[in-house]
PDB file of C-alpha atoms and ligand atoms in Angstrom:
ATOM      1  CA  MET A   1      -6.331  24.511 -27.517  1.00  0.00           C
ATOM      2  CA  GLN A   2      -2.489  23.162 -26.807  1.00  0.00           C
ATOM      3  CA  ILE A   3      -0.609  23.767 -30.190  1.00  0.00           C
ATOM      4  CA  PRO A   4       3.025  21.515 -29.632  1.00  0.00           C
ATOM      5  CA  ASP A   5       5.973  24.036 -30.072  1.00  0.00           C
ATOM      6  CA  VAL A   6       8.747  23.123 -32.626  1.00  0.00           C
ATOM      7  CA  LYS A   7      12.098  23.984 -30.931  1.00  0.00           C
ATOM      8  CA  LEU A   8      14.651  26.051 -33.482  1.00  0.00           C
ATOM      9  CA  MET A   9      18.616  25.730 -33.780  1.00  0.00           C
ATOM     10  CA  ASN A  10      18.694  29.017 -31.421  1.00  0.00           C
ATOM     11  CA  GLY A  11      16.798  27.547 -28.602  1.00  0.00           C
ATOM     12  CA  THR A  12      13.586  29.729 -29.597  1.00  0.00           C
ATOM     13  CA  THR A  13      10.215  27.965 -30.098  1.00  0.00           C
ATOM     14  CA  ILE A  14       7.723  28.480 -32.449  1.00  0.00           C
ATOM     15  CA  PRO A  15       3.973  26.882 -32.278  1.00  0.00           C
ATOM     16  CA  GLN A  16       3.483  24.313 -34.813  1.00  0.00           C
ATOM     17  CA  LEU A  17       0.079  25.997 -36.190  1.00  0.00           C
ATOM     18  CA  GLY A  18      -0.286  29.625 -37.348  1.00  0.00           C
ATOM     19  CA  LEU A  19      -2.543  31.706 -39.201  1.00  0.00           C
ATOM     20  CA  GLY A  20      -1.856  32.514 -42.377  1.00  0.00           C
ATOM     21  CA  VAL A  21      -2.353  36.204 -43.815  1.00  0.00           C
ATOM     22  CA  TYR A  22      -1.814  35.689 -47.418  1.00  0.00           C
ATOM     23  CA  GLN A  23      -3.938  37.713 -50.201  1.00  0.00           C
ATOM     24  CA  ILE A  24      -6.530  38.862 -46.535  1.00  0.00           C
ATOM     25  CA  ASP A  25      -6.106  42.356 -47.976  1.00  0.00           C
ATOM     26  CA  ASP A  26      -9.090  44.065 -46.718  1.00  0.00           C
ATOM     27  CA  GLU A  27      -8.404  45.858 -43.155  1.00  0.00           C
ATOM     28  CA  LYS A  28     -11.948  44.574 -41.417  1.00  0.00           C
ATOM     29  CA  ASP A  29     -10.928  40.550 -42.481  1.00  0.00           C
ATOM     30  CA  VAL A  30      -7.590  40.676 -41.117  1.00  0.00           C
ATOM     31  CA  LYS A  31      -9.314  41.850 -37.755  1.00  0.00           C
ATOM     32  CA  LEU A  32     -11.778  39.453 -38.048  1.00  0.00           C
ATOM     33  CA  ALA A  33      -9.595  36.588 -38.828  1.00  0.00           C
ATOM     34  CA  ILE A  34      -6.918  37.658 -36.444  1.00  0.00           C
ATOM     35  CA  ALA A  35      -9.429  37.865 -33.783  1.00  0.00           C
ATOM     36  CA  THR A  36     -10.758  34.828 -34.586  1.00  0.00           C
ATOM     37  CA  ALA A  37      -7.457  33.362 -34.272  1.00  0.00           C
ATOM     38  CA  LEU A  38      -6.462  34.281 -31.038  1.00  0.00           C
ATOM     39  CA  GLU A  39     -10.121  33.926 -29.132  1.00  0.00           C
ATOM     40  CA  SER A  40      -9.476  30.111 -30.857  1.00  0.00           C
ATOM     41  CA  GLY A  41      -5.822  30.023 -29.529  1.00  0.00           C
ATOM     42  CA  TYR A  42      -3.366  30.499 -32.195  1.00  0.00           C
ATOM     43  CA  ARG A  43      -0.643  32.271 -31.152  1.00  0.00           C
ATOM     44  CA  SER A  44       1.308  32.578 -34.181  1.00  0.00           C
ATOM     45  CA  ILE A  45       0.675  34.871 -37.582  1.00  0.00           C
ATOM     46  CA  ASP A  46       1.996  34.810 -40.714  1.00  0.00           C
ATOM     47  CA  THR A  47       2.545  37.729 -42.950  1.00  0.00           C
ATOM     48  CA  ALA A  48       5.206  39.333 -45.122  1.00  0.00           C
ATOM     49  CA  ALA A  49       6.006  42.992 -46.566  1.00  0.00           C
ATOM     50  CA  ALA A  50       4.459  41.696 -49.829  1.00  0.00           C
ATOM     51  CA  TYR A  51       1.065  40.641 -48.678  1.00  0.00           C
ATOM     52  CA  GLY A  52       0.464  44.914 -48.028  1.00  0.00           C
ATOM     53  CA  ASN A  53      -0.802  44.099 -44.983  1.00  0.00           C
ATOM     54  CA  GLU A  54       1.512  44.433 -41.922  1.00  0.00           C
ATOM     55  CA  ALA A  55      -0.132  47.536 -40.645  1.00  0.00           C
ATOM     56  CA  GLY A  56      -3.564  45.683 -40.470  1.00  0.00           C
ATOM     57  CA  VAL A  57      -1.842  42.708 -38.748  1.00  0.00           C
ATOM     58  CA  GLY A  58       0.123  44.860 -36.164  1.00  0.00           C
ATOM     59  CA  ALA A  59      -3.813  46.912 -35.511  1.00  0.00           C
ATOM     60  CA  ALA A  60      -5.519  43.815 -35.432  1.00  0.00           C
ATOM     61  CA  ILE A  61      -2.491  42.039 -32.859  1.00  0.00           C
ATOM     62  CA  ALA A  62      -2.686  45.350 -30.775  1.00  0.00           C
ATOM     63  CA  GLU A  63      -6.603  45.295 -30.288  1.00  0.00           C
ATOM     64  CA  ALA A  64      -7.128  41.373 -29.624  1.00  0.00           C
ATOM     65  CA  GLY A  65      -4.942  42.067 -26.194  1.00  0.00           C
ATOM     66  CA  VAL A  66      -2.840  39.156 -26.235  1.00  0.00           C
ATOM     67  CA  ALA A  67       0.375  39.975 -24.691  1.00  0.00           C
ATOM     68  CA  ARG A  68       3.330  40.284 -27.380  1.00  0.00           C
ATOM     69  CA  LYS A  69       5.721  37.944 -25.545  1.00  0.00           C
ATOM     70  CA  GLU A  70       2.785  35.056 -26.264  1.00  0.00           C
ATOM     71  CA  LEU A  71       2.733  35.841 -29.640  1.00  0.00           C
ATOM     72  CA  PHE A  72       5.010  34.373 -32.556  1.00  0.00           C
ATOM     73  CA  VAL A  73       4.749  36.953 -35.445  1.00  0.00           C
ATOM     74  CA  THR A  74       6.936  36.505 -39.068  1.00  0.00           C
ATOM     75  CA  THR A  75       7.286  38.875 -41.668  1.00  0.00           C
ATOM     76  CA  LYS A  76       9.646  38.484 -44.883  1.00  0.00           C
ATOM     77  CA  LEU A  77      11.673  40.427 -46.908  1.00  0.00           C
ATOM     78  CA  TRP A  78      10.390  40.714 -50.746  1.00  0.00           C
ATOM     79  CA  ASN A  79      12.600  40.495 -53.331  1.00  0.00           C
ATOM     80  CA  LYS A  80      13.221  44.457 -54.826  1.00  0.00           C
ATOM     81  CA  ASN A  81      14.247  45.336 -51.233  1.00  0.00           C
ATOM     82  CA  GLN A  82      16.970  42.312 -51.390  1.00  0.00           C
ATOM     83  CA  GLY A  83      20.457  43.766 -50.569  1.00  0.00           C
ATOM     84  CA  TYR A  84      22.595  45.275 -47.246  1.00  0.00           C
ATOM     85  CA  GLU A  85      21.110  48.451 -47.054  1.00  0.00           C
ATOM     86  CA  SER A  86      17.870  47.832 -48.501  1.00  0.00           C
ATOM     87  CA  ALA A  87      16.924  45.291 -46.672  1.00  0.00           C
ATOM     88  CA  HIS A  88      17.710  46.959 -42.997  1.00  0.00           C
ATOM     89  CA  ARG A  89      15.379  49.603 -44.424  1.00  0.00           C
ATOM     90  CA  ALA A  90      13.022  47.234 -45.623  1.00  0.00           C
ATOM     91  CA  PHE A  91      12.858  45.316 -42.210  1.00  0.00           C
ATOM     92  CA  ASP A  92      12.693  48.800 -40.474  1.00  0.00           C
ATOM     93  CA  GLU A  93       9.770  50.066 -42.557  1.00  0.00           C
ATOM     94  CA  SER A  94       7.827  46.517 -41.293  1.00  0.00           C
ATOM     95  CA  LEU A  95       8.329  46.779 -37.404  1.00  0.00           C
ATOM     96  CA  GLU A  96       7.256  49.959 -38.445  1.00  0.00           C
ATOM     97  CA  LYS A  97       4.044  49.290 -39.903  1.00  0.00           C
ATOM     98  CA  LEU A  98       3.074  46.139 -37.467  1.00  0.00           C
ATOM     99  CA  GLY A  99       3.576  48.818 -34.854  1.00  0.00           C
ATOM    100  CA  MET A 100       6.409  46.204 -32.848  1.00  0.00           C
ATOM    101  CA  GLU A 101       9.503  46.356 -31.657  1.00  0.00           C
ATOM    102  CA  TYR A 102      10.598  43.220 -32.483  1.00  0.00           C
ATOM    103  CA  VAL A 103       9.560  40.379 -34.877  1.00  0.00           C
ATOM    104  CA  ASP A 104      10.105  36.529 -33.989  1.00  0.00           C
ATOM    105  CA  LEU A 105      10.869  35.292 -36.741  1.00  0.00           C
ATOM    106  CA  TYR A 106      12.420  37.251 -40.111  1.00  0.00           C
ATOM    107  CA  LEU A 107      12.823  35.462 -43.564  1.00  0.00           C
ATOM    108  CA  ILE A 108      14.079  35.645 -47.560  1.00  0.00           C
ATOM    109  CA  HIS A 109      10.987  35.221 -49.163  1.00  0.00           C
ATOM    110  CA  TRP A 110      12.695  34.217 -52.261  1.00  0.00           C
ATOM    111  CA  PRO A 111      15.777  33.161 -53.735  1.00  0.00           C
ATOM    112  CA  THR A 112      17.023  35.865 -55.893  1.00  0.00           C
ATOM    113  CA  ASP A 113      20.638  35.918 -57.194  1.00  0.00           C
ATOM    114  CA  LYS A 114      23.935  35.109 -54.743  1.00  0.00           C
ATOM    115  CA  GLN A 115      24.849  38.584 -54.674  1.00  0.00           C
ATOM    116  CA  HIS A 116      21.485  39.789 -53.448  1.00  0.00           C
ATOM    117  CA  ILE A 117      21.045  36.509 -51.465  1.00  0.00           C
ATOM    118  CA  CYS A 118      24.496  37.211 -49.299  1.00  0.00           C
ATOM    119  CA  ASP A 119      23.982  41.183 -48.951  1.00  0.00           C
ATOM    120  CA  SER A 120      20.508  40.931 -47.476  1.00  0.00           C
ATOM    121  CA  TRP A 121      21.636  38.004 -45.218  1.00  0.00           C
ATOM    122  CA  LYS A 122      24.365  40.272 -43.772  1.00  0.00           C
ATOM    123  CA  ALA A 123      21.843  41.870 -43.001  1.00  0.00           C
ATOM    124  CA  PHE A 124      19.757  39.543 -41.356  1.00  0.00           C
ATOM    125  CA  GLN A 125      22.128  38.452 -39.203  1.00  0.00           C
ATOM    126  CA  GLU A 126      22.947  41.928 -37.913  1.00  0.00           C
ATOM    127  CA  ILE A 127      19.057  42.715 -37.429  1.00  0.00           C
ATOM    128  CA  TYR A 128      19.127  38.731 -35.424  1.00  0.00           C
ATOM    129  CA  ALA A 129      21.867  39.791 -33.096  1.00  0.00           C
ATOM    130  CA  SER A 130      20.264  43.455 -32.489  1.00  0.00           C
ATOM    131  CA  GLY A 131      17.325  41.459 -31.212  1.00  0.00           C
ATOM    132  CA  ARG A 132      15.362  42.494 -33.489  1.00  0.00           C
ATOM    133  CA  ALA A 133      14.192  39.204 -35.248  1.00  0.00           C
ATOM    134  CA  ARG A 134      14.171  36.942 -32.372  1.00  0.00           C
ATOM    135  CA  SER A 135      15.220  34.081 -35.177  1.00  0.00           C
ATOM    136  CA  ILE A 136      15.727  34.846 -39.085  1.00  0.00           C
ATOM    137  CA  GLY A 137      15.249  32.265 -41.989  1.00  0.00           C
ATOM    138  CA  VAL A 138      14.357  32.003 -45.600  1.00  0.00           C
ATOM    139  CA  SER A 139      11.652  30.739 -47.513  1.00  0.00           C
ATOM    140  CA  ASN A 140      11.384  28.974 -50.858  1.00  0.00           C
ATOM    141  CA  PHE A 141      15.227  27.854 -50.629  1.00  0.00           C
ATOM    142  CA  GLN A 142      15.843  24.249 -52.545  1.00  0.00           C
ATOM    143  CA  PRO A 143      19.082  22.372 -50.898  1.00  0.00           C
ATOM    144  CA  MET A 144      21.204  24.215 -53.946  1.00  0.00           C
ATOM    145  CA  HIS A 145      19.922  27.766 -52.307  1.00  0.00           C
ATOM    146  CA  LEU A 146      21.154  26.800 -49.559  1.00  0.00           C
ATOM    147  CA  ASP A 147      24.253  25.236 -50.202  1.00  0.00           C
ATOM    148  CA  VAL A 148      25.002  28.584 -51.507  1.00  0.00           C
ATOM    149  CA  LEU A 149      24.199  30.799 -48.586  1.00  0.00           C
ATOM    150  CA  LEU A 150      25.631  28.331 -45.622  1.00  0.00           C
ATOM    151  CA  GLU A 151      28.876  28.609 -47.408  1.00  0.00           C
ATOM    152  CA  TYR A 152      28.749  32.113 -46.704  1.00  0.00           C
ATOM    153  CA  ALA A 153      26.263  32.290 -43.239  1.00  0.00           C
ATOM    154  CA  ASP A 154      27.821  33.316 -39.913  1.00  0.00           C
ATOM    155  CA  THR A 155      24.359  32.099 -38.186  1.00  0.00           C
ATOM    156  CA  THR A 156      22.318  29.255 -40.213  1.00  0.00           C
ATOM    157  CA  PRO A 157      18.573  30.124 -41.152  1.00  0.00           C
ATOM    158  CA  MET A 158      16.650  28.376 -38.585  1.00  0.00           C
ATOM    159  CA  ILE A 159      13.506  28.042 -40.637  1.00  0.00           C
ATOM    160  CA  ASN A 160      12.897  27.143 -44.542  1.00  0.00           C
ATOM    161  CA  GLN A 161       9.711  27.653 -45.445  1.00  0.00           C
ATOM    162  CA  ILE A 162       8.440  26.104 -48.547  1.00  0.00           C
ATOM    163  CA  GLU A 163       5.651  24.839 -50.218  1.00  0.00           C
ATOM    164  CA  ILE A 164       4.829  21.451 -48.786  1.00  0.00           C
ATOM    165  CA  HIS A 165       1.063  19.814 -49.054  1.00  0.00           C
ATOM    166  CA  PRO A 166       0.646  15.992 -50.149  1.00  0.00           C
ATOM    167  CA  TYR A 167       0.341  16.671 -53.732  1.00  0.00           C
ATOM    168  CA  ASN A 168       4.015  18.428 -53.338  1.00  0.00           C
ATOM    169  CA  GLN A 169       5.813  17.119 -50.538  1.00  0.00           C
ATOM    170  CA  GLN A 170       9.445  18.546 -51.264  1.00  0.00           C
ATOM    171  CA  GLN A 171      11.105  15.307 -49.594  1.00  0.00           C
ATOM    172  CA  ALA A 172      14.865  16.773 -51.024  1.00  0.00           C
ATOM    173  CA  ALA A 173      14.629  19.712 -49.147  1.00  0.00           C
ATOM    174  CA  ARG A 174      13.022  18.645 -46.172  1.00  0.00           C
ATOM    175  CA  LYS A 175      15.770  15.626 -45.541  1.00  0.00           C
ATOM    176  CA  TYR A 176      18.697  18.165 -46.689  1.00  0.00           C
ATOM    177  CA  CYS A 177      16.844  20.691 -43.855  1.00  0.00           C
ATOM    178  CA  GLN A 178      16.436  17.830 -41.636  1.00  0.00           C
ATOM    179  CA  ALA A 179      19.936  16.934 -41.657  1.00  0.00           C
ATOM    180  CA  LYS A 180      21.232  20.857 -41.042  1.00  0.00           C
ATOM    181  CA  ASP A 181      18.947  20.938 -37.871  1.00  0.00           C
ATOM    182  CA  ILE A 182      16.803  23.948 -40.370  1.00  0.00           C
ATOM    183  CA  VAL A 183      12.903  23.723 -39.258  1.00  0.00           C
ATOM    184  CA  VAL A 184      10.703  23.444 -42.290  1.00  0.00           C
ATOM    185  CA  GLU A 185       7.148  25.039 -42.388  1.00  0.00           C
ATOM    186  CA  SER A 186       4.519  24.153 -44.928  1.00  0.00           C
ATOM    187  CA  TRP A 187       3.386  27.303 -46.646  1.00  0.00           C
ATOM    188  CA  SER A 188      -0.065  26.176 -48.996  1.00  0.00           C
ATOM    189  CA  PRO A 189      -0.408  23.276 -46.557  1.00  0.00           C
ATOM    190  CA  LEU A 190      -4.314  22.496 -48.097  1.00  0.00           C
ATOM    191  CA  PHE A 191      -2.840  23.332 -51.626  1.00  0.00           C
ATOM    192  CA  GLN A 192      -5.262  26.461 -51.680  1.00  0.00           C
ATOM    193  CA  GLY A 193      -8.300  24.527 -50.478  1.00  0.00           C
ATOM    194  CA  GLY A 194      -8.441  23.313 -54.324  1.00  0.00           C
ATOM    195  CA  GLU A 195      -8.643  19.681 -55.641  1.00  0.00           C
ATOM    196  CA  LEU A 196      -6.473  18.334 -52.840  1.00  0.00           C
ATOM    197  CA  LEU A 197      -9.522  18.109 -50.118  1.00  0.00           C
ATOM    198  CA  ASP A 198     -11.870  16.920 -52.684  1.00  0.00           C
ATOM    199  CA  ASP A 199      -9.100  13.658 -53.004  1.00  0.00           C
ATOM    200  CA  ASN A 200     -11.025  10.333 -52.199  1.00  0.00           C
ATOM    201  CA  ILE A 201      -8.076   8.967 -50.156  1.00  0.00           C
ATOM    202  CA  ILE A 202      -8.132  12.324 -48.294  1.00  0.00           C
ATOM    203  CA  THR A 203     -11.688  12.093 -47.776  1.00  0.00           C
ATOM    204  CA  THR A 204     -11.957   8.327 -46.714  1.00  0.00           C
ATOM    205  CA  ILE A 205      -9.796   9.065 -43.769  1.00  0.00           C
ATOM    206  CA  ALA A 206     -11.356  12.226 -43.148  1.00  0.00           C
ATOM    207  CA  HIS A 207     -15.129  10.137 -43.357  1.00  0.00           C
ATOM    208  CA  THR A 208     -13.718   7.385 -40.679  1.00  0.00           C
ATOM    209  CA  HIS A 209     -12.521  10.094 -38.134  1.00  0.00           C
ATOM    210  CA  ARG A 210     -15.352  12.410 -38.294  1.00  0.00           C
ATOM    211  CA  LYS A 211     -13.090  14.811 -39.005  1.00  0.00           C
ATOM    212  CA  SER A 212     -12.991  17.455 -42.534  1.00  0.00           C
ATOM    213  CA  ALA A 213     -10.445  16.503 -45.416  1.00  0.00           C
ATOM    214  CA  ALA A 214      -8.486  20.347 -44.299  1.00  0.00           C
ATOM    215  CA  GLN A 215      -8.441  18.693 -40.755  1.00  0.00           C
ATOM    216  CA  VAL A 216      -6.583  15.253 -42.341  1.00  0.00           C
ATOM    217  CA  VAL A 217      -3.846  17.167 -44.431  1.00  0.00           C
ATOM    218  CA  LEU A 218      -3.038  19.464 -41.368  1.00  0.00           C
ATOM    219  CA  ARG A 219      -2.886  16.609 -39.230  1.00  0.00           C
ATOM    220  CA  TRP A 220      -0.534  14.957 -42.017  1.00  0.00           C
ATOM    221  CA  HIS A 221       2.067  17.856 -41.683  1.00  0.00           C
ATOM    222  CA  ILE A 222       1.568  17.946 -37.998  1.00  0.00           C
ATOM    223  CA  GLN A 223       2.832  14.257 -37.752  1.00  0.00           C
ATOM    224  CA  HIS A 224       5.083  14.946 -39.919  1.00  0.00           C
ATOM    225  CA  GLY A 225       6.921  17.013 -37.603  1.00  0.00           C
ATOM    226  CA  LEU A 226       6.484  20.566 -40.306  1.00  0.00           C
ATOM    227  CA  VAL A 227       5.431  23.269 -39.059  1.00  0.00           C
ATOM    228  CA  VAL A 228       1.611  24.965 -40.693  1.00  0.00           C
ATOM    229  CA  ILE A 229       0.433  27.775 -41.402  1.00  0.00           C
ATOM    230  CA  PRO A 230      -2.592  27.293 -42.909  1.00  0.00           C
ATOM    231  CA  LYS A 231      -4.894  30.670 -44.192  1.00  0.00           C
ATOM    232  CA  SER A 232      -8.805  31.417 -43.919  1.00  0.00           C
ATOM    233  CA  VAL A 233     -11.107  34.797 -43.247  1.00  0.00           C
ATOM    234  CA  THR A 234     -13.875  32.057 -42.154  1.00  0.00           C
ATOM    235  CA  PRO A 235     -14.489  32.106 -38.585  1.00  0.00           C
ATOM    236  CA  GLU A 236     -15.196  28.404 -38.620  1.00  0.00           C
ATOM    237  CA  ARG A 237     -12.537  27.225 -40.875  1.00  0.00           C
ATOM    238  CA  ILE A 238     -10.108  29.238 -38.622  1.00  0.00           C
ATOM    239  CA  ARG A 239     -11.623  27.156 -35.672  1.00  0.00           C
ATOM    240  CA  GLU A 240     -11.825  24.021 -37.674  1.00  0.00           C
ATOM    241  CA  ASN A 241      -7.927  24.569 -39.056  1.00  0.00           C
ATOM    242  CA  ILE A 242      -6.769  24.149 -35.131  1.00  0.00           C
ATOM    243  CA  ASP A 243      -9.324  21.579 -34.167  1.00  0.00           C
ATOM    244  CA  ILE A 244      -6.733  18.821 -34.828  1.00  0.00           C
ATOM    245  CA  PHE A 245      -5.220  18.088 -31.747  1.00  0.00           C
ATOM    246  CA  ASP A 246      -7.901  15.555 -30.671  1.00  0.00           C
ATOM    247  CA  PHE A 247      -6.978  13.064 -33.095  1.00  0.00           C
ATOM    248  CA  GLU A 248      -4.145  10.991 -34.870  1.00  0.00           C
ATOM    249  CA  LEU A 249      -4.103   9.772 -38.244  1.00  0.00           C
ATOM    250  CA  ARG A 250      -2.679   5.966 -38.194  1.00  0.00           C
ATOM    251  CA  ASP A 251       0.730   4.578 -40.126  1.00  0.00           C
ATOM    252  CA  GLU A 252      -1.038   3.020 -42.124  1.00  0.00           C
ATOM    253  CA  GLU A 253      -3.468   6.310 -43.418  1.00  0.00           C
ATOM    254  CA  MET A 254       0.086   8.652 -43.107  1.00  0.00           C
ATOM    255  CA  SER A 255       1.322   6.058 -45.719  1.00  0.00           C
ATOM    256  CA  MET A 256      -1.752   6.281 -47.920  1.00  0.00           C
ATOM    257  CA  ILE A 257      -1.310  10.103 -47.589  1.00  0.00           C
ATOM    258  CA  ASP A 258       2.671   9.803 -48.692  1.00  0.00           C
ATOM    259  CA  THR A 259       1.797   8.427 -52.297  1.00  0.00           C
ATOM    260  CA  LEU A 260      -0.102  11.242 -53.375  1.00  0.00           C
ATOM    261  CA  ASP A 261       3.027  13.186 -54.015  1.00  0.00           C
ATOM    262  CA  ARG A 262       3.118  14.397 -57.902  1.00  0.00           C
ATOM    263  CA  ASP A 263       5.123  17.418 -57.933  1.00  0.00           C
ATOM    264  CA  GLN A 264       2.158  19.627 -58.191  1.00  0.00           C
ATOM    265  CA  HIS A 265       2.348  23.359 -57.415  1.00  0.00           C
ATOM    266  CA  VAL A 266       0.582  26.435 -56.338  1.00  0.00           C
ATOM    267  CA  PHE A 267       1.796  27.923 -59.283  1.00  0.00           C
ATOM    268  CA  GLU A 268       5.151  27.723 -61.279  1.00  0.00           C
ATOM    269  CA  TYR A 269       8.601  29.112 -60.010  1.00  0.00           C
ATOM    270  CA  ASP A 270      12.476  29.225 -60.935  1.00  0.00           C
ATOM    271  CA  GLN A 271      13.962  26.378 -59.546  1.00  0.00           C
ATOM    272  CA  ARG A 272      17.162  27.197 -61.195  1.00  0.00           C
ATOM    273  CA  PRO A 273      20.308  27.330 -58.881  1.00  0.00           C
ATOM    274  CA  LEU A 274      21.507  31.199 -58.279  1.00  0.00           C
ATOM    275  CA  SER A 275      23.453  33.061 -60.427  1.00  0.00           C
TER     276      SER A 275
HETATM  277  P1  NAD B   1      -4.020  27.465 -47.815  1.00  0.00           P
HETATM  278  O1  NAD B   1      -3.177  26.336 -48.077  1.00  0.00           O
HETATM  279  O2  NAD B   1      -3.537  27.537 -46.583  1.00  0.00           O
HETATM  280  O3  NAD B   1      -5.162  27.810 -48.539  1.00  0.00           O
HETATM  281  C1  NAD B   1      -5.982  28.664 -47.938  1.00  0.00           C
HETATM  282  C2  NAD B   1      -7.005  28.350 -48.683  1.00  0.00           C
HETATM  283  O4  NAD B   1      -7.821  26.679 -48.463  1.00  0.00           O
HETATM  284  C3  NAD B   1      -8.336  29.539 -48.331  1.00  0.00           C
HETATM  285  O5  NAD B   1      -8.298  30.663 -48.920  1.00  0.00           O
HETATM  286  C4  NAD B   1      -9.773  28.783 -48.344  1.00  0.00           C
HETATM  287  O6  NAD B   1      -9.932  28.902 -49.408  1.00  0.00           O
HETATM  288  C5  NAD B   1      -8.910  27.355 -48.213  1.00  0.00           C
HETATM  289  N1  NAD B   1      -9.409  26.794 -46.799  1.00  0.00           N
HETATM  290  C6  NAD B   1      -8.814  27.365 -45.261  1.00  0.00           C
HETATM  291  N2  NAD B   1      -9.032  26.700 -44.270  1.00  0.00           N
HETATM  292  C7  NAD B   1     -10.573  25.482 -44.823  1.00  0.00           C
HETATM  293  C8  NAD B   1     -11.046  24.469 -44.615  1.00  0.00           C
HETATM  294  N3  NAD B   1     -11.149  24.359 -43.453  1.00  0.00           N
HETATM  295  N4  NAD B   1     -11.717  23.528 -45.393  1.00  0.00           N
HETATM  296  C9  NAD B   1     -12.069  24.172 -46.529  1.00  0.00           C
HETATM  297  N5  NAD B   1     -11.254  24.940 -47.411  1.00  0.00           N
HETATM  298  C10 NAD B   1     -10.371  25.705 -46.692  1.00  0.00           C
HETATM  299  O7  NAD B   1      -3.030  28.288 -48.934  1.00  0.00           O
HETATM  300  P2  NAD B   1      -2.105  29.826 -48.678  1.00  0.00           P
HETATM  301  O8  NAD B   1      -2.833  31.100 -48.126  1.00  0.00           O
HETATM  302  O9  NAD B   1      -1.731  29.990 -50.213  1.00  0.00           O
HETATM  303  O10 NAD B   1      -1.178  29.728 -47.452  1.00  0.00           O
HETATM  304  C11 NAD B   1      -1.158  29.562 -46.059  1.00  0.00           C
HETATM  305  C12 NAD B   1      -0.402  30.882 -46.096  1.00  0.00           C
HETATM  306  O11 NAD B   1       1.356  30.091 -46.427  1.00  0.00           O
HETATM  307  C13 NAD B   1      -0.492  31.855 -46.797  1.00  0.00           C
HETATM  308  O12 NAD B   1      -1.366  32.774 -46.212  1.00  0.00           O
HETATM  309  C14 NAD B   1       0.594  32.845 -46.734  1.00  0.00           C
HETATM  310  O13 NAD B   1       1.289  33.599 -44.678  1.00  0.00           O
HETATM  311  C15 NAD B   1       1.856  31.848 -46.802  1.00  0.00           C
HETATM  312  N6  NAD B   1       2.223  31.525 -48.072  1.00  0.00           N
HETATM  313  C16 NAD B   1       4.031  31.877 -48.005  1.00  0.00           C
HETATM  314  C17 NAD B   1       4.524  31.966 -49.394  1.00  0.00           C
HETATM  315  C18 NAD B   1       5.829  31.802 -49.465  1.00  0.00           C
HETATM  316  O14 NAD B   1       6.510  32.272 -50.452  1.00  0.00           O
HETATM  317  N7  NAD B   1       6.777  32.043 -48.806  1.00  0.00           N
HETATM  318  C19 NAD B   1       3.550  31.811 -50.154  1.00  0.00           C
HETATM  319  C20 NAD B   1       2.420  31.728 -50.418  1.00  0.00           C
HETATM  320  C21 NAD B   1       1.816  31.369 -49.291  1.00  0.00           C
END
């Protein structure tokens, strides 16, 4: 299965589809999910310090036997560790837990306040310069947060990972990032497998293509140029979620899904400007 690559502003690339491992806590589940994903052709894994599974992810990757240089591994700095020294320390801990010499992408998990974000970014730039993170970026940053960071930053964040699915399309953030050449990555791309997958428009389109609702939603992300990281622990679903490169949604179908936007979030989060 050939997954397209998306080019980042520093010339490196990220596979357009990867496996998310949020809420996969049990070590056996992590192992099975990652082994299944790598066997099926996934090459990108998205974890975070906050998920508490970096050690399991690292062990599962090592066991699967795919060369490290073929993989794209993302982890994230948790909020309580934001700050200059603490970000450096947290990054070292993440690398140690993963059992890796570098990650492909290190993200600030959430915007908090200006001081913490800028101090963390200073550390991120040094980590990037050292080669231990091949790219750096942010997550859950709205344009108002990026404005603050961009004014401070010498190195522009290369990726912004935000909640995107047809019920929450984040047009403003996407437009802003596109203008700044920041790649947008969709978290909870399936809206956590809830009501979206029963939506009439989605299931009707799925029926036409003899594909599942999840495959249609993932295809919608891909055709909008978004990077996706659907999560599953179920081998059949992991395989299903990568089996989306043999069909294409028509323009009218893309437009129909575009009409579903209703600003519906996975959970409520703070979207105020940085203090
Ligand atoms: P998701 O939208 O990927 O949904 C996952 C759920 O959808 C699964 O638990 C399962 O119930 C269902 N599902 C998966 N494949 C399916 C299929 N083929 N058919 C039917 N149902 C299916 O939600 P998520 O896990 O919240 O997000 C994906 C990844 O994004 C996470 O694992 C994590 O890596 C990342 N994430 C990042 C942040 C952040 O703040 N940066 C927040 C949440 C998630």
